[in-house]
XYZ file of C-alpha atoms in Angstrom:
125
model
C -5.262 -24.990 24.491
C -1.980 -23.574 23.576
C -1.731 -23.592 19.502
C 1.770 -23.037 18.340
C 2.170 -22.546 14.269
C 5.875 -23.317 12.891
C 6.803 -21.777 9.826
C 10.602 -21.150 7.676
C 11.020 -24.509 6.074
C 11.899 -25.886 2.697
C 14.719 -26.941 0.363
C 18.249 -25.868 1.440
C 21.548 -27.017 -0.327
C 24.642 -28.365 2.227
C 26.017 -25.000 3.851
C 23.076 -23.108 3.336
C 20.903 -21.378 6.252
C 17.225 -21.100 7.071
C 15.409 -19.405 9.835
C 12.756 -21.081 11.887
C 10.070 -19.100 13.589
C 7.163 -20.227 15.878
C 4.303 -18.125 16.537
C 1.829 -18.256 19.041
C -2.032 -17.229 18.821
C -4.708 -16.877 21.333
C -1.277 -16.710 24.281
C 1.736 -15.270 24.512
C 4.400 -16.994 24.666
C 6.472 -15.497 27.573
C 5.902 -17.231 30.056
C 6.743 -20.496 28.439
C 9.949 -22.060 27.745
C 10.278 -23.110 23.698
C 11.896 -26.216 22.960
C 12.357 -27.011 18.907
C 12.582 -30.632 18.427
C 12.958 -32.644 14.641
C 12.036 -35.780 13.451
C 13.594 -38.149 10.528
C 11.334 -40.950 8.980
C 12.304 -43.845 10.934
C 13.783 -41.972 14.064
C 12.647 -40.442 17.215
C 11.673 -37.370 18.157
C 14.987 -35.452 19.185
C 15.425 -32.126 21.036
C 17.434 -29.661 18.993
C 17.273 -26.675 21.163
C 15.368 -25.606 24.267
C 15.261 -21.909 25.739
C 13.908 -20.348 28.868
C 10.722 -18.219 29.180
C 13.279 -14.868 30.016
C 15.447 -16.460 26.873
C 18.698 -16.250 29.757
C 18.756 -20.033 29.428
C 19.576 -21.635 26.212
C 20.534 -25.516 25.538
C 21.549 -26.987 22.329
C 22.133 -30.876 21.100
C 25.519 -31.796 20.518
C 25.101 -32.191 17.207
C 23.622 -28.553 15.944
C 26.220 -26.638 18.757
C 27.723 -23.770 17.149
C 25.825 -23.978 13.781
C 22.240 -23.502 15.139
C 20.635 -20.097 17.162
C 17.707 -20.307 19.339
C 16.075 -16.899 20.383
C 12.754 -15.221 21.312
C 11.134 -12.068 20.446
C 8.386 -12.084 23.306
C 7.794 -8.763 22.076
C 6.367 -10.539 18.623
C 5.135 -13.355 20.431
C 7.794 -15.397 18.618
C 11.041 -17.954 18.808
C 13.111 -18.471 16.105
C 15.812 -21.087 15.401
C 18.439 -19.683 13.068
C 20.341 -22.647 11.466
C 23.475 -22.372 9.328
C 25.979 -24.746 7.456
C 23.274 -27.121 7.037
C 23.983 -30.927 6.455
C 21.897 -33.653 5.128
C 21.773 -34.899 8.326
C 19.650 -31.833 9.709
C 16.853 -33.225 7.446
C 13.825 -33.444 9.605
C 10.225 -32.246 10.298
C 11.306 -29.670 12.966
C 8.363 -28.815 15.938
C 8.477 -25.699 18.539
C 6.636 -27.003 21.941
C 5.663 -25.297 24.995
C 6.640 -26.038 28.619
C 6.049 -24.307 31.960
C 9.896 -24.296 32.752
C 13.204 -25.811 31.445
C 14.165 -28.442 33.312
C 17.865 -28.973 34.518
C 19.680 -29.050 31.717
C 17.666 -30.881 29.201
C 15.704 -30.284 26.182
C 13.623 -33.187 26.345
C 10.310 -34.092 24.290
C 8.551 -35.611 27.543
C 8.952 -31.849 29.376
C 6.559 -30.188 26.614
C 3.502 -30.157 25.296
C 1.528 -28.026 22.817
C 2.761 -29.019 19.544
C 2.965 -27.163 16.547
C 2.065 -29.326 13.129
C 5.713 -28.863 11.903
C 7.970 -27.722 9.028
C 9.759 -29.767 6.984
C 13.441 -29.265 6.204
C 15.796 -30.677 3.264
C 19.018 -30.199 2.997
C 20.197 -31.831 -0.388
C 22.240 -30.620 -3.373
């Protein structure tokens, strides 16, 4: 079974950046697409951003477009989520997941599978 690990979180004041990675072990990650997805007490599961296996595809949610990054090292076995200006809102546990392909356009929870145990995020002064 694919085992994903997510690691970068922690305590971030508004504005402030963090990097998200997500490693792989016992796969590589290549010939997957990586979705990272977050999750408030109280809310759903959202998608923040999905990218391709070749990394040539990239989607973002509406609300993280133009402050959030989503690449992949496939040389480290890696994706990372660079996330700047951070708002209180981005408060979350954040997940990577693995799917076989990115669908459409979407960066949807029900496409992957694989989870990793999460990172927590706060952003708070």
């Amino acid at each position: 079974q694919l085992q994903l690990v997510e690691s970068g979180g922690g305590l971030v004041q508004p504005g402030g950046s963090l990097r998200l990675s997500c490693a792989a072990s016992r796969f590589t990650l290549d010939g997957y697409a990586i979705g990272w997805f977050r999750q408030a007490p109280g809310n759903e599961r959202e998608g923040v951003s999905c990218v391709s296996s070749s990394g040539g595809r990239t989607i973002y949610a509406d609300s993280v477009k133009g402050r959030f990054t989503i690449s992949r090292d496939n040389a480290k076995n890696s994706v990372y989520l660079q996330m700047d200006n951070l708002k209180p809102e981005d408060t979350a546990v954040y997940y990577c997941a693995a799917a076989s392909t990115l669908y459409d356009s979407r960066c949807s929870r029900y496409d992957f599978g694989s989870w990793g145990q999460g990172t927590q995020v706060t952003v708070s002064s």
